[in-house]
Coordinates of C-alpha atoms in Angstrom, one line a residue:
X1 CA 99.7 79.7 122.1
X2 CA 102.5 77.7 120.6
X3 CA 104.7 75.6 122.8
X4 CA 108.1 74.6 121.8
X5 CA 110.2 71.8 123.2
X6 CA 113.6 73.4 123.6
X7 CA 114.9 70.9 126.3
X8 CA 116.8 68.0 124.9
X9 CA 117.2 65.4 127.5
X10 CA 120.5 63.5 127.6
X11 CA 119.7 59.9 126.7
X12 CA 120.1 57.4 129.5
X13 CA 122.6 55.4 127.5
X14 CA 124.7 58.4 126.4
X15 CA 128.4 57.9 126.3
X16 CA 130.6 60.8 125.2
X17 CA 131.9 60.0 121.7
X18 CA 135.6 59.5 121.3
X19 CA 137.6 62.3 119.6
X20 CA 137.2 63.2 116.8
X21 CA 134.0 61.2 116.0
X22 CA 133.3 62.9 112.7
X23 CA 130.8 61.0 110.7
X24 CA 129.9 60.9 107.0
X25 CA 126.9 63.2 106.6
X26 CA 125.7 61.7 103.3
X27 CA 124.3 58.2 103.1
X28 CA 121.5 55.9 104.1
X29 CA 120.3 56.2 107.6
X30 CA 121.4 52.8 108.6
X31 CA 125.0 53.5 107.5
X32 CA 125.3 57.1 109.0
X33 CA 126.0 57.0 112.7
X34 CA 125.7 60.5 114.0
X35 CA 127.6 61.5 117.1
X36 CA 126.3 64.3 119.4
X37 CA 127.6 66.2 122.3
X38 CA 125.4 67.2 125.3
X39 CA 127.7 68.5 128.0
X40 CA 129.6 71.8 128.2
X41 CA 132.8 69.9 129.2
X42 CA 132.5 67.7 126.1
X43 CA 131.8 70.6 123.7
X44 CA 134.7 72.6 125.2
X45 CA 137.0 69.7 124.9
X46 CA 136.2 68.9 121.3
X47 CA 136.5 72.6 120.3
X48 CA 139.8 72.9 122.1
X49 CA 141.3 69.9 120.5
X50 CA 140.2 70.8 117.0
X51 CA 141.4 74.4 117.5
X52 CA 144.8 73.2 118.6
X53 CA 145.1 70.9 115.6
X54 CA 144.0 73.5 113.1
X55 CA 146.0 76.3 114.5
X56 CA 149.1 74.2 114.8
X57 CA 148.8 73.0 111.2
X58 CA 148.2 76.6 109.9
X59 CA 151.2 78.0 111.9
X60 CA 153.5 75.2 110.9
X61 CA 152.6 75.7 107.2
X62 CA 153.5 79.4 107.6
X63 CA 156.7 78.6 109.5
X64 CA 157.9 76.2 106.9
X65 CA 157.2 78.7 104.2
X66 CA 159.2 81.3 106.1
X67 CA 162.1 78.9 106.6
X68 CA 162.1 78.0 102.9
X69 CA 162.1 81.7 101.9
X70 CA 164.9 82.6 104.4
X71 CA 166.9 79.5 103.4
X72 CA 166.5 80.2 99.7
X73 CA 167.6 83.8 100.2
X74 CA 170.6 82.8 102.3
X75 CA 172.2 80.8 99.5
X76 CA 175.0 82.1 97.5
X77 CA 173.9 83.4 94.1
X78 CA 175.3 81.7 91.0
X79 CA 177.5 83.7 88.7
X80 CA 176.1 84.3 85.2
X81 CA 178.2 84.6 82.1
X82 CA 178.7 88.3 81.1
X83 CA 179.2 89.8 77.7
X84 CA 182.8 90.7 77.4
X85 CA 185.7 90.7 79.7
X86 CA 185.0 93.9 81.5
X87 CA 181.4 93.0 82.2
X88 CA 182.4 89.5 83.4
X89 CA 185.0 90.9 85.8
X90 CA 182.5 93.4 87.2
X91 CA 179.8 90.7 87.6
X92 CA 182.3 88.4 89.3
X93 CA 183.3 91.2 91.7
X94 CA 179.7 91.8 92.6
X95 CA 179.0 88.1 93.2
X96 CA 182.0 87.8 95.4
X97 CA 180.8 90.8 97.4
X98 CA 177.4 89.3 97.9
X99 CA 178.9 86.0 98.7
X100 CA 181.0 87.5 101.5
X101 CA 178.0 89.2 103.0
X102 CA 176.0 85.9 102.6
X103 CA 178.6 83.6 104.1
X104 CA 179.5 85.9 106.9
X105 CA 176.2 87.0 108.5
X106 CA 174.0 84.7 106.5
X107 CA 175.5 81.4 107.6
X108 CA 174.7 82.2 111.2
X109 CA 171.2 83.1 110.2
X110 CA 170.8 79.7 108.5
X111 CA 172.2 77.8 111.5
X112 CA 169.4 79.1 113.8
X113 CA 166.6 78.9 111.3
X114 CA 165.2 75.8 113.1
X115 CA 164.0 78.1 115.9
X116 CA 161.3 79.7 113.6
X117 CA 159.0 76.6 113.5
X118 CA 159.5 76.0 117.2
X119 CA 158.4 79.6 118.0
X120 CA 155.4 79.4 115.6
X121 CA 154.3 76.1 117.2
X122 CA 154.5 77.5 120.7
X123 CA 152.7 80.7 119.7
X124 CA 150.0 78.6 117.9
X125 CA 149.5 76.5 121.0
X126 CA 149.0 79.5 123.3
X127 CA 146.6 81.1 120.7
X128 CA 144.7 77.9 120.3
X129 CA 144.2 77.2 124.0
X130 CA 142.9 80.8 124.4
X131 CA 140.7 80.8 121.3
X132 CA 139.5 77.2 121.7
X133 CA 138.6 77.7 125.3
X134 CA 136.6 80.9 124.7
X135 CA 134.8 79.6 121.7
X136 CA 134.2 76.2 123.3
X137 CA 132.7 77.5 126.4
X138 CA 130.6 80.0 124.5
X139 CA 129.2 77.2 122.2
X140 CA 128.6 75.0 125.2
X141 CA 126.7 77.7 127.0
X142 CA 124.6 78.6 124.0
X143 CA 123.8 75.0 123.1
X144 CA 122.9 74.1 126.8
X145 CA 120.9 77.3 127.3
X146 CA 118.9 76.4 124.2
X147 CA 118.6 72.7 125.2
X148 CA 120.1 71.5 121.9
X149 CA 122.3 68.6 121.1
X150 CA 125.5 69.4 119.2
X151 CA 126.9 67.5 116.2
X152 CA 130.6 66.7 116.5
X153 CA 131.1 68.6 113.3
X154 CA 130.3 71.9 115.0
X155 CA 133.5 72.3 117.0
X156 CA 135.5 71.3 113.9
X157 CA 133.8 74.0 111.8
X158 CA 134.3 76.6 114.6
X159 CA 138.0 75.8 114.8
X160 CA 138.3 76.5 111.1
X161 CA 136.4 79.7 111.5
X162 CA 138.7 80.7 114.3
X163 CA 141.9 80.2 112.2
X164 CA 140.3 82.0 109.3
X165 CA 139.6 85.0 111.6
X166 CA 143.2 84.9 112.8
X167 CA 144.4 84.9 109.2
X168 CA 142.0 87.7 108.2
X169 CA 143.1 89.8 111.2
X170 CA 146.8 89.6 110.1
X171 CA 146.1 91.7 107.1
X172 CA 146.0 95.5 107.3
X173 CA 142.7 96.5 105.9
X174 CA 142.6 100.2 105.1
X175 CA 139.7 101.9 103.5
X176 CA 138.7 105.4 102.8
X177 CA 138.0 107.7 100.0

């Protein structure tokens, strides 16, 4: 009968590493100083912090992209030189019509554009707290049940996985024949 040692005892001199405590994985053993997590609370905390950071960064990037697109679309179009007098007058009239619409309703739209990043950051925070807590507690329970020590890289990787799942779930995937 084979006996496996699945219980990793917490070292007596163990101190919870400070956040983020990511260490360089490649190098000589005397240079690489690995950091490990043993307690569920520490695993949950690291996963929660990394998830908040990664979610906020992803949502902020998307919000800034949305602001740039709306701001760029809210500008008045420049008039182009037409061929001939009749074509130039018609083009000028169209530009003026578009300019009236853009300056009337569009100016108000541009004034409140700062709300978009704020809303995205708040939504990202709520999503990150929920996802980070669930994933962190599951990781902590699994690692403690197995008696394993956890590298500080694992919460970081799982936060990236969480944001990738969020991005993937935003697409409408339709299949069928």
